[in-house]
Coordinates of C-alpha atoms in Angstrom, one line a residue:
M1 CA 0.0 0.0 0.0
I2 CA 1.1 3.5 -0.7
R3 CA 0.1 6.6 1.2
K4 CA -1.7 9.3 -0.8
Y5 CA -2.5 13.0 -0.3
I6 CA -6.2 13.5 0.1
L7 CA -7.6 17.0 -0.5
I8 CA -10.9 17.3 1.3
K9 CA -13.6 20.0 0.9
T10 CA -15.7 20.4 4.1
I11 CA -17.9 22.9 5.9
P12 CA -16.3 26.4 6.1
K13 CA -15.0 27.5 9.5
K14 CA -15.2 24.0 10.9
E15 CA -12.0 22.7 9.2
K16 CA -9.9 22.7 12.4
T17 CA -12.4 20.6 14.3
I18 CA -12.9 18.2 11.4
T19 CA -9.1 18.0 10.9
R20 CA -8.6 17.0 14.5
D21 CA -11.5 14.5 14.6
L22 CA -10.6 12.9 11.2
C23 CA -6.9 12.6 12.2
D24 CA -7.9 11.0 15.5
C25 CA -10.0 8.4 13.6
I26 CA -7.4 7.6 11.1
Y27 CA -4.6 7.4 13.7
Y28 CA -6.4 4.3 15.1
F29 CA -5.3 2.5 11.8
D30 CA -2.2 4.6 10.8
D31 CA 0.1 6.2 13.4
G32 CA 1.9 8.0 10.5
V33 CA -1.1 10.0 9.4
R34 CA -0.6 13.7 8.8
C35 CA -3.5 16.2 8.7
E36 CA -3.6 19.9 8.1
A37 CA -6.3 22.6 7.5
V38 CA -4.9 24.4 4.5
A39 CA -7.6 26.9 3.7
T40 CA -11.2 27.8 4.7
G41 CA -13.2 24.7 4.2
V42 CA -10.2 22.7 2.9
I43 CA -8.2 20.0 4.7
Y44 CA -5.4 17.7 3.4
V45 CA -4.7 14.3 4.9
Y46 CA -1.6 12.1 4.1
T47 CA -2.5 8.4 4.8
Y48 CA -3.5 5.2 3.1
I49 CA -6.7 5.6 1.1
N50 CA -8.5 2.6 2.7
Y51 CA -8.0 4.0 6.2
F52 CA -9.4 7.4 5.1
E53 CA -12.4 5.6 3.5
A54 CA -13.0 3.6 6.7
C55 CA -13.4 6.9 8.7
N56 CA -15.2 8.6 5.8
S57 CA -17.9 5.9 5.9
M58 CA -18.9 7.0 9.4
K59 CA -22.1 9.0 9.6
Y60 CA -20.3 11.8 11.5
F61 CA -17.8 12.4 8.7
K62 CA -20.4 11.8 5.9
A63 CA -22.2 14.9 7.1
L64 CA -19.1 17.0 7.2
I65 CA -17.1 16.0 4.1
K66 CA -18.5 17.4 0.9
K67 CA -16.0 15.9 -1.5
F68 CA -12.4 14.7 -1.7
E69 CA -9.7 14.2 -4.3
V70 CA -6.7 11.9 -4.1
F71 CA -3.2 13.1 -5.2
D72 CA 0.2 11.5 -5.6
H73 CA 2.4 14.4 -4.5
V74 CA 2.4 17.8 -2.8
D75 CA 4.9 20.6 -3.4
N76 CA 5.5 24.2 -2.5
K77 CA 6.5 25.2 -6.0
E78 CA 4.6 24.9 -9.2
P79 CA 5.3 21.6 -11.0
S80 CA 6.5 21.4 -14.6
C81 CA 5.0 18.0 -15.4
V82 CA 3.1 17.4 -18.6
G83 CA -0.2 15.7 -18.5
C84 CA -0.6 15.9 -14.8
H85 CA -3.6 17.3 -12.8
V86 CA -2.6 20.2 -10.5
V87 CA -4.7 21.9 -7.9
K88 CA -3.3 24.9 -5.9
V89 CA -4.6 25.5 -2.4
G90 CA -2.9 28.3 -0.5
S91 CA 0.8 27.9 -1.1
L92 CA 0.6 24.1 -1.8
Y93 CA 0.3 22.4 -5.2
F94 CA -1.4 19.0 -5.2
I95 CA -0.3 16.9 -8.1
R96 CA -1.9 13.8 -9.6
M97 CA 0.0 12.0 -12.4
G98 CA -1.8 11.4 -15.7

């Protein structure tokens, strides 16, 4: 299994609470999980996708998480890759290879 960067859109102004709760849930499965609120209503989580999905399937998180996207890499500078999907949030670039 490979860890992925998961960009999550959630309820604005609740991202810090949701980040904490989601990270606590995933930590049960993965003690190397990393979670961060990166913008209003946006969180990123670095973990195994199946552990995220286990927590996301809970009623509590289903009500709070609007949508999510999975990425391969995160960088502080704009990537120069061809054919990759890039989303910029704050100062971070989330990159998914073609």
